[in-house]
Short mmCIF file of C-alpha atoms and ligand atoms in Angstrom, two decimals:
data_model
loop_
_atom_site.label_atom_id
_atom_site.label_comp_id
_atom_site.label_asym_id
_atom_site.label_seq_id
_atom_site.Cartn_x
_atom_site.Cartn_y
_atom_site.Cartn_z
CA MET A 290 32.18 47.11 -37.08
CA ALA A 291 30.93 47.44 -33.60
CA ARG A 292 33.20 45.80 -31.04
CA ARG A 293 32.85 42.06 -30.55
CA LEU A 294 30.05 41.55 -28.07
CA LYS A 295 29.58 39.06 -25.30
CA MET A 296 26.17 37.45 -25.54
CA ALA A 297 24.56 34.95 -23.16
CA ALA A 298 21.83 32.51 -24.14
CA ILE A 299 19.76 30.99 -21.38
CA GLY A 300 17.88 28.11 -23.01
CA GLY A 301 19.24 26.63 -26.23
CA GLY A 302 16.35 24.77 -27.87
CA VAL A 303 14.79 25.61 -31.25
CA ILE A 304 14.72 29.33 -30.57
CA GLY A 305 17.72 29.69 -28.25
CA GLY A 306 19.80 27.73 -30.78
CA GLY A 307 18.77 30.13 -33.56
CA TRP A 308 19.82 33.19 -31.48
CA ILE A 309 23.12 31.48 -30.61
CA ALA A 310 23.80 30.77 -34.31
CA ARG A 311 23.09 34.39 -35.34
CA PHE A 312 25.31 35.79 -32.57
CA LEU A 313 28.21 33.38 -33.22
CA LEU A 314 28.22 33.69 -37.02
CA THR A 315 28.24 37.49 -36.80
CA GLY A 316 31.49 37.16 -34.83
CA ASN A 317 30.25 37.58 -31.27
CA ASP A 318 31.02 35.34 -28.23
CA VAL A 319 28.14 33.35 -26.73
CA ALA A 320 27.96 31.79 -23.27
CA VAL A 321 25.19 29.23 -22.87
CA PHE A 322 23.25 27.81 -19.95
CA ASP A 323 20.83 24.95 -20.68
CA PRO A 324 20.52 22.00 -18.28
CA TYR A 325 19.34 19.56 -20.99
CA PRO A 326 22.12 16.96 -21.53
CA GLU A 327 21.61 17.03 -25.31
CA ALA A 328 21.74 20.82 -25.52
CA LYS A 329 25.30 20.90 -26.91
CA ARG A 330 24.43 18.56 -29.78
CA ILE A 331 21.19 20.36 -30.63
CA ILE A 332 22.91 23.77 -30.65
CA GLY A 333 25.71 22.29 -32.82
CA ASP A 334 23.12 21.10 -35.36
CA VAL A 335 21.36 24.50 -35.48
CA VAL A 336 24.68 26.37 -35.88
CA ALA A 337 25.72 24.01 -38.69
CA GLY A 338 22.41 24.62 -40.49
CA ALA A 339 22.80 28.38 -40.03
CA ASP A 340 26.39 28.32 -41.29
CA ARG A 341 25.22 26.51 -44.42
CA ALA A 342 22.40 29.05 -44.95
CA TYR A 343 24.75 32.04 -44.49
CA ARG A 344 27.23 30.66 -47.04
CA LEU A 345 24.34 30.56 -49.52
CA LEU A 346 23.07 33.99 -48.53
CA PHE A 347 26.28 36.00 -48.49
CA ASP A 348 28.71 36.10 -51.42
CA GLN A 349 31.57 37.00 -49.14
CA PRO A 350 33.59 35.47 -46.34
CA LEU A 351 31.96 35.26 -42.92
CA PRO A 352 33.94 36.66 -39.99
CA ALA A 353 35.68 34.20 -37.67
CA ARG A 354 33.09 32.73 -35.34
CA GLY A 355 32.90 34.01 -31.81
CA ALA A 356 33.72 31.65 -28.93
CA LEU A 357 30.91 29.30 -27.79
CA THR A 358 31.09 28.27 -24.14
CA PHE A 359 28.76 26.18 -21.96
CA HIS A 360 28.24 26.86 -18.27
CA ASP A 361 26.65 24.98 -15.35
CA ARG A 362 25.19 28.04 -13.69
CA ILE A 363 23.23 31.03 -14.96
CA GLU A 364 25.52 33.36 -12.97
CA ASP A 365 28.58 32.10 -14.88
CA ALA A 366 26.92 32.36 -18.28
CA VAL A 367 25.79 35.94 -17.81
CA ALA A 368 29.00 37.22 -16.21
CA GLY A 369 30.33 40.18 -18.26
CA ALA A 370 27.52 39.92 -20.83
CA ASP A 371 26.43 42.87 -22.98
CA TYR A 372 23.23 41.12 -24.05
CA ILE A 373 21.35 38.14 -22.61
CA GLN A 374 18.57 36.29 -24.40
CA GLU A 375 16.23 34.02 -22.42
CA SER A 376 14.58 31.24 -24.45
CA VAL A 377 13.30 28.74 -21.87
CA PRO A 378 9.92 26.95 -22.09
CA GLU A 379 6.81 29.11 -22.24
CA THR A 380 5.68 28.69 -18.61
CA LEU A 381 5.36 31.74 -16.41
CA GLU A 382 6.79 29.90 -13.39
CA ILE A 383 10.00 28.90 -15.26
CA LYS A 384 10.27 32.35 -16.86
CA HIS A 385 10.09 34.06 -13.42
CA LYS A 386 12.68 31.72 -11.92
CA VAL A 387 15.12 32.05 -14.79
CA LEU A 388 14.67 35.79 -15.45
CA GLY A 389 14.97 36.46 -11.71
CA ALA A 390 18.32 34.62 -11.62
CA ILE A 391 19.53 36.44 -14.75
CA ALA A 392 18.53 39.91 -13.56
CA ASP A 393 20.07 39.38 -10.15
CA SER A 394 23.47 38.29 -11.47
CA ALA A 395 23.81 40.16 -14.82
CA PRO A 396 26.00 43.27 -15.20
CA ALA A 397 23.91 46.38 -14.44
CA GLN A 398 24.03 47.64 -18.05
CA ALA A 399 23.32 44.29 -19.73
CA LEU A 400 20.20 44.05 -21.90
CA ILE A 401 17.96 41.10 -21.06
CA GLY A 402 15.56 39.99 -23.82
CA SER A 403 12.95 37.28 -23.42
CA SER A 404 11.87 35.21 -26.46
CA THR A 405 8.37 34.75 -24.99
CA SER A 406 5.70 34.37 -27.65
CA GLY A 407 2.80 35.15 -25.37
CA PHE A 408 3.64 36.89 -22.09
CA THR A 409 3.64 40.65 -21.68
CA PRO A 410 6.68 42.30 -20.10
CA SER A 411 4.59 43.14 -17.03
CA ALA A 412 3.66 39.47 -16.62
CA LEU A 413 7.37 38.58 -16.84
CA HIS A 414 8.30 41.36 -14.38
CA GLY A 415 5.98 40.02 -11.63
CA GLY A 416 8.19 39.00 -8.69
CA LEU A 417 11.47 40.22 -10.21
CA SER A 418 13.54 42.42 -7.90
CA LYS A 419 15.33 44.06 -10.84
CA PRO A 420 12.93 44.22 -13.79
CA GLY A 421 14.38 47.41 -15.38
CA ARG A 422 16.51 45.77 -18.07
CA VAL A 423 14.18 42.81 -18.82
CA PHE A 424 12.05 43.25 -21.95
CA VAL A 425 10.41 41.12 -24.62
CA ALA A 426 12.52 40.38 -27.74
CA HIS A 427 10.25 37.98 -29.62
CA PRO A 428 11.95 36.40 -32.64
CA PHE A 429 10.79 34.14 -35.46
CA ASN A 430 11.98 30.70 -36.42
CA PRO A 431 14.60 30.31 -37.92
CA VAL A 432 16.07 33.16 -35.85
CA TYR A 433 19.33 33.15 -37.88
CA LEU A 434 17.47 33.99 -41.12
CA LEU A 435 14.33 35.97 -40.17
CA PRO A 436 15.34 39.48 -39.07
CA LEU A 437 12.29 40.46 -37.00
CA ALA A 438 12.35 40.75 -33.21
CA GLU A 439 9.29 42.34 -31.63
CA LEU A 440 10.50 44.54 -28.79
CA VAL A 441 8.08 45.26 -25.95
CA ALA A 442 8.61 47.10 -22.66
CA GLY A 443 6.37 47.68 -19.63
CA PRO A 444 6.05 50.37 -16.96
CA ALA A 445 8.79 48.76 -14.83
CA ASN A 446 11.41 49.09 -17.59
CA ASP A 447 14.27 51.56 -17.67
CA LEU A 448 13.67 54.40 -20.09
CA GLY A 449 15.34 53.81 -23.45
CA VAL A 450 15.98 50.13 -22.96
CA LEU A 451 14.23 49.24 -26.24
CA ASP A 452 16.26 51.82 -28.16
CA GLU A 453 19.44 50.21 -26.85
CA ALA A 454 18.15 46.77 -27.81
CA GLU A 455 17.16 47.96 -31.26
CA ALA A 456 20.67 49.30 -31.92
CA LEU A 457 22.43 46.20 -30.59
CA LEU A 458 20.21 43.80 -32.55
CA ALA A 459 20.78 45.83 -35.74
CA SER A 460 24.48 44.97 -35.42
CA VAL A 461 23.59 41.27 -35.83
CA GLY A 462 21.28 41.97 -38.80
CA MET A 463 17.97 42.13 -36.96
CA LYS A 464 15.04 44.49 -37.29
CA GLY A 465 13.79 45.39 -33.82
CA LEU A 466 10.16 46.44 -34.11
CA LYS A 467 9.16 48.46 -31.06
CA ILE A 468 5.60 47.63 -30.04
CA ARG A 469 3.58 50.58 -28.67
CA ALA A 470 1.65 48.74 -25.97
CA GLU A 471 1.96 45.45 -24.16
CA ILE A 472 -0.65 42.85 -25.08
CA ASP A 473 -0.60 39.06 -24.91
CA ALA A 474 1.17 37.57 -27.93
CA HIS A 475 2.35 41.00 -29.23
CA ILE A 476 1.48 41.80 -32.87
CA ALA A 477 2.65 39.04 -35.20
CA ASP A 478 1.35 36.06 -33.28
CA ARG A 479 -2.02 37.79 -32.87
CA LEU A 480 -2.26 38.00 -36.64
CA LEU A 481 -1.02 34.46 -37.12
CA GLU A 482 -3.45 33.21 -34.52
CA ALA A 483 -6.37 34.69 -36.46
CA VAL A 484 -5.26 32.97 -39.66
CA TRP A 485 -4.57 29.72 -37.82
CA ARG A 486 -7.95 29.77 -36.13
CA GLU A 487 -9.72 30.24 -39.47
CA GLY A 488 -7.59 27.41 -40.90
CA LEU A 489 -8.62 25.07 -38.10
CA TRP A 490 -12.28 25.94 -38.62
CA LEU A 491 -12.03 25.31 -42.36
CA VAL A 492 -10.62 21.88 -41.59
CA ASN A 493 -13.17 21.28 -38.85
CA ASP A 494 -16.09 22.17 -41.17
CA GLY A 495 -14.74 19.88 -43.87
CA ILE A 496 -14.20 22.79 -46.28
CA ALA A 497 -10.49 22.14 -46.84
CA THR A 498 -7.68 19.80 -45.91
CA THR A 499 -4.59 21.12 -44.22
CA GLY A 500 -2.68 20.63 -47.49
CA GLU A 501 -5.25 22.69 -49.43
CA ILE A 502 -5.05 25.50 -46.87
CA ASP A 503 -1.25 25.49 -47.11
CA ASP A 504 -1.55 25.62 -50.92
CA ALA A 505 -3.99 28.56 -50.68
CA ILE A 506 -1.24 30.42 -48.75
CA ARG A 507 1.97 29.39 -50.46
CA PHE A 508 0.77 29.67 -54.09
CA GLY A 509 -0.87 33.03 -53.47
CA PHE A 510 -0.94 35.65 -50.75
CA GLY A 511 1.94 34.12 -48.78
CA LEU A 512 4.29 35.22 -51.56
CA ARG A 513 2.91 38.78 -51.45
CA TRP A 514 3.14 39.05 -47.68
CA ALA A 515 6.89 38.38 -47.64
CA GLN A 516 7.53 41.64 -49.42
CA MET A 517 4.67 44.06 -48.82
CA GLY A 518 2.73 42.84 -45.83
CA LEU A 519 -1.00 43.32 -45.54
CA PHE A 520 -1.82 46.98 -45.94
CA GLU A 521 0.57 47.92 -48.73
CA THR A 522 -0.62 44.88 -50.64
CA TYR A 523 -4.25 45.94 -50.30
CA ARG A 524 -3.39 49.48 -51.30
CA ILE A 525 -2.15 48.17 -54.62
CA ALA A 526 -5.17 45.83 -54.92
CA GLY A 527 -7.45 48.90 -54.78
CA GLY A 528 -6.02 50.11 -58.10
CA GLU A 529 -5.45 53.81 -58.71
CA ALA A 530 -8.07 54.78 -56.13
CA GLY A 531 -6.03 52.91 -53.50
CA MET A 532 -7.21 51.82 -50.09
CA THR A 533 -10.41 53.92 -50.14
CA HIS A 534 -11.63 51.93 -53.10
CA PHE A 535 -10.48 48.67 -51.58
CA ILE A 536 -12.41 49.27 -48.36
CA LYS A 537 -15.50 50.35 -50.31
CA GLN A 538 -15.32 47.19 -52.38
CA PHE A 539 -14.47 44.63 -49.75
CA GLY A 540 -15.27 46.39 -46.48
CA PRO A 541 -18.88 45.23 -46.36
CA ALA A 542 -17.65 41.65 -46.75
CA LEU A 543 -16.14 41.87 -43.29
CA LYS A 544 -19.68 41.94 -41.93
CA TRP A 545 -20.65 38.80 -43.81
CA PRO A 546 -20.54 35.50 -41.94
CA TRP A 547 -17.20 34.54 -43.53
CA THR A 548 -15.25 34.64 -40.38
CA LYS A 549 -15.73 32.57 -37.27
CA LEU A 550 -13.71 34.16 -34.56
CA MET A 551 -14.60 31.87 -31.70
CA ASP A 552 -13.17 28.97 -29.73
CA VAL A 553 -10.58 26.91 -31.51
CA PRO A 554 -11.83 23.42 -32.27
CA ASP A 555 -9.82 20.64 -30.66
CA GLN A 556 -8.46 19.00 -33.73
CA SER A 557 -5.06 17.79 -34.73
CA ASP A 558 -3.74 19.50 -37.85
CA ALA A 559 -0.85 17.13 -38.32
CA GLN A 560 -0.08 16.99 -41.99
CA SER A 561 1.79 13.94 -43.06
CA GLY A 562 4.61 14.47 -45.53
CA MET A 563 7.34 12.58 -47.29
CA HIS A 564 10.10 14.71 -45.78
CA ASP A 565 11.59 14.32 -42.31
CA LEU A 566 12.02 17.34 -40.07
CA ARG A 567 15.68 18.02 -40.94
CA THR A 568 14.94 17.85 -44.69
CA LEU A 569 12.04 20.24 -44.26
CA GLU A 570 14.23 22.66 -42.34
CA ARG A 571 16.80 22.59 -45.15
CA ILE A 572 14.15 23.15 -47.82
CA ARG A 573 12.71 26.03 -45.74
CA ASP A 574 16.13 27.64 -45.31
CA ASP A 575 16.99 27.32 -49.01
CA ASN A 576 13.73 28.99 -49.97
CA LEU A 577 14.14 31.76 -47.39
CA VAL A 578 17.68 32.41 -48.60
CA GLY A 579 16.36 32.77 -52.17
CA PHE A 580 13.63 35.24 -51.08
CA LEU A 581 16.08 37.22 -48.97
CA ARG A 582 18.55 37.43 -51.87
CA VAL A 583 15.92 38.90 -54.14
CA LEU A 584 14.76 41.33 -51.47
CA GLN A 585 18.40 42.32 -50.87
CA GLN A 586 18.95 42.95 -54.58
CA ASN A 587 15.84 45.16 -54.63
CA ASN A 588 16.86 46.83 -51.34
CA TRP A 589 13.37 46.17 -50.10
CA GLY A 590 11.81 45.08 -46.77
CA ALA A 591 13.77 42.33 -45.02
CA GLY A 592 16.37 42.60 -47.79
CA LYS A 593 17.57 45.89 -46.32
CA CYS A 594 18.52 44.06 -43.10
CA VAL A 595 20.47 41.54 -45.14
CA ALA A 596 22.28 44.30 -47.03
CA ASP A 597 23.20 46.02 -43.76
CA MET A 598 24.30 42.70 -42.29
CA ALA A 599 26.48 42.00 -45.37
CA ARG A 600 28.23 45.33 -44.85
CA THR A 601 28.77 44.63 -41.13
CA LEU A 602 30.16 41.18 -41.90
CA ARG A 603 32.46 42.59 -44.59
CA ASP A 604 33.87 45.12 -42.10
CA ALA A 605 34.30 42.37 -39.50
CA THR A 606 36.20 40.07 -41.88
CA ALA A 607 38.37 42.97 -42.99
CA GLU A 608 39.21 43.75 -39.37
CA GLN A 609 39.98 40.11 -38.70
CA GLY A 610 42.41 39.95 -41.60
CA GLY A 611 40.56 37.26 -43.59
CA GLY A 612 40.13 39.55 -46.53
CA GLU A 613 42.01 42.47 -45.16
CA ALA A 614 40.98 45.63 -46.95
CA VAL A 615 43.64 47.98 -48.36
CA ARG A 616 41.91 51.29 -48.97
CA ASP A 617 44.97 53.37 -49.54
CA GLY A 618 47.82 51.55 -51.23
CA TYR A 619 49.11 49.52 -54.18
CA PRO A 620 47.36 47.27 -54.99
CA LEU A 621 43.98 48.13 -53.44
CA ARG A 622 42.03 45.31 -51.73
CA LEU A 623 38.43 46.42 -51.57
CA HIS A 624 36.42 43.29 -52.26
CA ALA A 625 36.27 39.69 -51.04
CA ALA A 626 33.78 36.91 -51.81
CA THR A 627 33.06 33.33 -50.83
CA VAL A 628 31.99 30.82 -53.43
CA PRO A 629 28.57 29.30 -52.63
CA GLU A 630 27.49 25.91 -53.98
CA SER A 631 25.10 27.63 -56.36
CA TRP A 632 28.10 29.11 -58.24
CA LEU A 633 29.56 25.72 -59.18
CA ASP A 634 29.29 24.16 -62.66
CA TYR A 635 28.98 20.51 -63.62
CA ASN A 636 32.71 20.06 -63.00
CA GLY A 637 32.27 21.21 -59.41
CA HIS A 638 34.23 24.46 -60.03
CA MET A 639 33.16 28.09 -60.03
CA THR A 640 31.36 28.65 -63.29
CA GLU A 641 32.62 31.08 -65.89
CA HIS A 642 30.31 34.07 -65.41
CA ARG A 643 30.88 34.19 -61.65
CA TYR A 644 34.48 35.30 -62.32
CA LEU A 645 32.96 38.35 -63.98
CA GLN A 646 30.50 38.78 -61.11
CA VAL A 647 33.35 38.91 -58.60
CA MET A 648 35.17 41.45 -60.82
CA GLY A 649 31.99 43.51 -61.30
CA ASP A 650 31.50 43.60 -57.54
CA ALA A 651 35.13 44.63 -57.13
CA THR A 652 34.52 47.43 -59.63
CA ASP A 653 31.48 48.52 -57.61
CA ALA A 654 33.62 48.50 -54.46
CA PHE A 655 36.20 50.65 -56.27
CA LEU A 656 33.55 53.12 -57.46
CA ALA A 657 32.06 53.35 -53.97
CA HIS A 658 35.59 53.87 -52.65
CA ILE A 659 36.13 56.88 -54.93
CA GLY A 660 32.83 58.42 -53.83
CA MET A 661 30.24 57.24 -56.34
CA ASP A 662 27.21 57.00 -54.05
CA GLU A 663 23.45 57.31 -54.34
CA PRO A 664 23.34 61.13 -54.39
CA TYR A 665 26.08 61.18 -57.09
CA ARG A 666 24.03 58.82 -59.27
CA ALA A 667 20.77 60.60 -58.45
CA ALA A 668 22.31 63.69 -60.07
CA GLY A 669 22.29 61.82 -63.41
CA ARG A 670 25.91 60.64 -63.33
CA SER A 671 27.20 57.11 -63.45
CA VAL A 672 29.99 54.87 -64.69
CA TYR A 673 29.46 52.17 -67.35
CA THR A 674 31.77 49.29 -68.24
CA VAL A 675 32.57 49.50 -71.96
CA GLU A 676 35.15 46.75 -72.37
CA THR A 677 36.32 43.72 -70.39
CA HIS A 678 39.01 41.10 -70.89
CA ILE A 679 39.09 38.17 -68.48
CA ARG A 680 41.75 35.46 -68.19
CA HIS A 681 40.59 32.31 -66.36
CA LEU A 682 43.84 31.00 -64.90
CA ASP A 683 42.82 28.34 -62.40
CA GLU A 684 39.92 26.41 -60.93
CA VAL A 685 38.04 27.60 -57.86
CA ASP A 686 36.29 25.20 -55.49
CA GLY A 687 33.06 25.77 -53.58
CA GLY A 688 33.53 27.49 -50.22
CA ALA A 689 36.78 29.22 -51.38
CA TRP A 690 37.46 32.68 -50.03
CA LEU A 691 38.44 35.00 -52.83
CA ASN A 692 40.22 38.33 -52.44
CA VAL A 693 40.46 40.83 -55.22
CA GLU A 694 43.45 43.10 -55.80
CA THR A 695 42.64 46.20 -57.83
CA LEU A 696 45.14 48.32 -59.78
CA LEU A 697 44.41 51.57 -61.49
CA LEU A 698 46.28 51.23 -64.78
CA GLY A 699 45.24 54.53 -66.27
CA ALA A 700 42.71 57.37 -66.19
CA ASP A 701 41.71 60.43 -68.17
CA THR A 702 38.91 62.93 -67.65
CA LYS A 703 36.19 60.44 -68.61
CA ARG A 704 37.69 56.98 -68.40
CA LEU A 705 39.29 54.52 -66.00
CA ARG A 706 41.36 51.47 -66.86
CA LEU A 707 41.25 48.95 -64.01
CA LEU A 708 42.91 45.58 -63.51
CA HIS A 709 41.42 43.10 -61.02
CA ARG A 710 43.36 40.06 -59.85
CA ILE A 711 41.29 37.37 -58.12
CA LEU A 712 43.27 35.43 -55.51
CA ASP A 713 42.29 32.19 -53.77
CA GLY A 714 44.74 32.30 -50.89
CA ASP A 715 48.10 32.90 -52.65
CA ARG A 716 46.90 31.39 -55.92
CA LEU A 717 46.10 33.79 -58.76
CA VAL A 718 42.93 32.33 -60.35
CA ALA A 719 41.88 35.10 -62.76
CA THR A 720 42.67 38.56 -63.99
CA GLY A 721 40.26 41.03 -65.54
CA GLU A 722 41.00 44.26 -67.33
CA HIS A 723 38.14 46.74 -67.62
CA MET A 724 37.56 50.04 -69.35
CA LEU A 725 35.00 52.19 -67.54
CA MET A 726 33.35 55.28 -68.95
CA HIS A 727 31.82 58.13 -66.96
CA VAL A 728 28.40 59.01 -68.37
CA ASP A 729 25.71 61.64 -68.17
CA THR A 730 22.78 59.20 -67.87
CA GLU A 731 20.15 61.70 -68.96
CA ALA A 732 21.96 62.80 -72.11
CA GLY A 733 23.11 59.19 -72.74
CA ARG A 734 26.64 60.44 -73.45
CA SER A 735 30.11 60.18 -71.94
CA SER A 736 30.95 63.08 -69.61
CA PRO A 737 33.85 64.13 -67.34
CA PHE A 738 34.10 62.84 -63.77
CA GLY A 739 32.79 65.21 -61.13
CA ALA A 740 33.78 65.82 -57.50
CA PRO A 741 34.59 63.97 -55.32
CA LEU A 742 35.56 61.29 -57.81
CA THR A 743 38.10 63.47 -59.66
CA GLY A 744 40.18 64.13 -56.52
CA ARG A 745 40.08 60.53 -55.31
CA ILE A 746 41.06 59.14 -58.73
CA ALA A 747 44.01 61.54 -58.80
CA ALA A 748 45.11 60.43 -55.31
CA ILE A 749 45.01 56.72 -56.27
CA ALA A 750 46.73 57.44 -59.61
CA ALA A 751 49.54 59.20 -57.74
CA LEU A 752 50.19 55.90 -55.87
CA HIS A 753 49.65 53.50 -58.78
CA ALA A 754 51.12 55.33 -61.78
CA PRO A 755 54.76 55.12 -60.62
CA GLN A 756 54.51 51.30 -60.49
CA PRO A 757 55.50 49.44 -63.67
CA LEU A 758 52.56 48.17 -65.73
CA PRO A 759 51.96 44.50 -64.74
CA ALA A 760 52.76 41.85 -67.36
CA GLU A 761 49.07 40.95 -67.81
CA ALA A 762 48.05 44.52 -68.73
CA GLY A 763 46.87 44.83 -72.30
CA SER A 764 46.91 41.10 -72.98
CA VAL A 765 44.60 39.99 -75.78
CA ILE A 766 43.27 36.66 -76.97
CA ARG A 767 46.08 34.83 -78.71
CA ALA A 768 45.82 34.58 -82.51
CA LEU A 769 45.07 31.13 -83.96
CA PRO A 770 44.95 30.03 -87.58
CA ARG A 771 41.51 30.84 -89.01
CA GLU A 772 41.04 27.09 -89.74
CA PRO A 773 42.65 24.08 -88.12
CA GLU A 774 45.61 22.90 -90.07
CA SER A 775 45.04 19.48 -91.52
N1 LIG B 27 9.22 27.65 -31.41
C1 LIG B 27 8.90 28.80 -31.96
O1 LIG B 27 8.51 28.88 -33.11
C2 LIG B 27 9.02 30.09 -31.14
C3 LIG B 27 9.04 31.31 -31.83
C4 LIG B 27 9.28 32.49 -31.12
C5 LIG B 27 9.41 32.45 -29.73
N2 LIG B 27 9.36 31.25 -29.08
C6 LIG B 27 9.56 31.26 -27.62
O2 LIG B 27 10.87 30.87 -27.34
C7 LIG B 27 10.92 30.21 -26.06
C8 LIG B 27 11.58 28.85 -26.20
O3 LIG B 27 10.84 28.09 -27.13
P1 LIG B 27 11.49 26.85 -27.95
O4 LIG B 27 10.56 26.59 -29.10
O5 LIG B 27 12.92 27.15 -28.25
O6 LIG B 27 11.40 25.67 -26.89
P2 LIG B 27 12.34 24.37 -26.75
O7 LIG B 27 11.58 23.43 -25.92
O8 LIG B 27 12.81 23.96 -28.10
O9 LIG B 27 13.60 24.93 -25.94
C9 LIG B 27 13.57 25.28 -24.59
C10 LIG B 27 14.97 25.04 -24.02
O10 LIG B 27 15.03 25.56 -22.72
C11 LIG B 27 15.76 24.62 -21.91
N3 LIG B 27 15.42 24.86 -20.51
C12 LIG B 27 14.39 24.32 -19.78
N4 LIG B 27 14.44 24.79 -18.52
C13 LIG B 27 15.51 25.64 -18.46
C14 LIG B 27 16.08 26.43 -17.43
N5 LIG B 27 15.54 26.44 -16.20
N6 LIG B 27 17.18 27.15 -17.71
C15 LIG B 27 17.73 27.14 -18.92
N7 LIG B 27 17.23 26.39 -19.95
C16 LIG B 27 16.12 25.68 -19.72
C17 LIG B 27 15.38 23.29 -22.44
O11 LIG B 27 16.35 22.30 -22.08
C18 LIG B 27 15.31 23.54 -23.92
O12 LIG B 27 16.55 23.31 -24.55
C19 LIG B 27 9.47 30.20 -25.55
O13 LIG B 27 9.26 31.27 -24.70
C20 LIG B 27 8.66 30.37 -26.82
O14 LIG B 27 7.42 30.98 -26.59
C21 LIG B 27 9.18 30.08 -29.75
#
């Protein structure tokens, strides 16, 4: 993984707290400046919520947290920082004061992002003596789960500053979207504002309640938007003729008096509910985690960021020794996993099929290790599991960190015999023996391994074959009388 970074957060409220949580939980150090006396507690609550969400999102250990420090002066917080995120209240006067102090005392190469929802970079730059490294990095709440940061620069910015920011934010699992031109409220909030304004008008005109409007979104198009956005969704809606047909069909409607893009009525949209704020945040996070997991499985949209982040976290934990990888030895250690709450059964222990999931993931890690990648599979070659024997040896609690040891017990031109041992600390909790078959997926038949797998299997076999076969190899289910003896 990239080296451990030093981040600074100036302002640690709702948004600053979310940035802090993302930075810390990806293993980076964070120095905070926020004069509010309750800031420490609020940040602690946000980090705890984020930690819970990450344990549900990632089936693997998280790296050791970075160090969190609090400082009384901006100069102290930004000293030595690689990246500084400003998240103070949305007032131009405060932004100028704070960004001026940051830019004047930050290291020359530090990146300085502002969370501003509305101000353009040029508006932020007004009055700054060193505006070159200060740009907009507008995130979305909760920052620790939603990957998007809109990145915007102005004429006073150093060339390439957004490219640097994009690369650095990718290392903490974020998608930096570079915006082509600076406008008030960037892209996403402009879109949201249009929807919000229509919502307020519908309430104002007595057409719908706030609850009905929320239902119209969450039971319908809101679900589509999370995975395909606006234009790709409409492309599909146009059927085989695509967008052309869609515009022909619905385009004229845009001229009808459906929309009322005018002043926002002054009306409270407070929607009473039976949940308090903390409960709502937890429900929101659980739902987002579920969506992100599906998108990750499908390697689609925001799920790609989660997949990249999972890889970065895995490398970080390996480097930190938590689940230290052994890529070239006996036994191999290629896979580690944490046990989320959702994996527990009614006894409060890891449920049966998750043992197989951990072993299946360890097999995938082994196959990736010997070179089975996307191009290899795209050429019509793959490996199928044809036989498995698992022994469940001990209970596993929620939150446990599991490491898997993998032994190559045997191989021929088409088959591999693997043994996985799942360890919880020093405790052996399960073993699994698996026969894998190399296949020609188009012909639907077994076939010999191809390069580079052949060479890598031979290299591992040269290390593993001289070792005696472990006692558990070849174990079978013990015979019992066919009927209980009376
Ligand atoms: N809330 C959102 O949904 C959201 C989303 C994206 C971006 N933003 C932007 O993020 C920024 C912060 O918004 P928020 O919702 O976190 O507000 P907030 O009120 O929750 O937090 C602001 C924090 O800044 C601190 N602060 C005040 N003056 C300060 C100073 N001089 N130096 C350092 N800290 C100071 C406050 O103590 C507070 O903790 C705003 O620019 C906002 O537009 C908000």
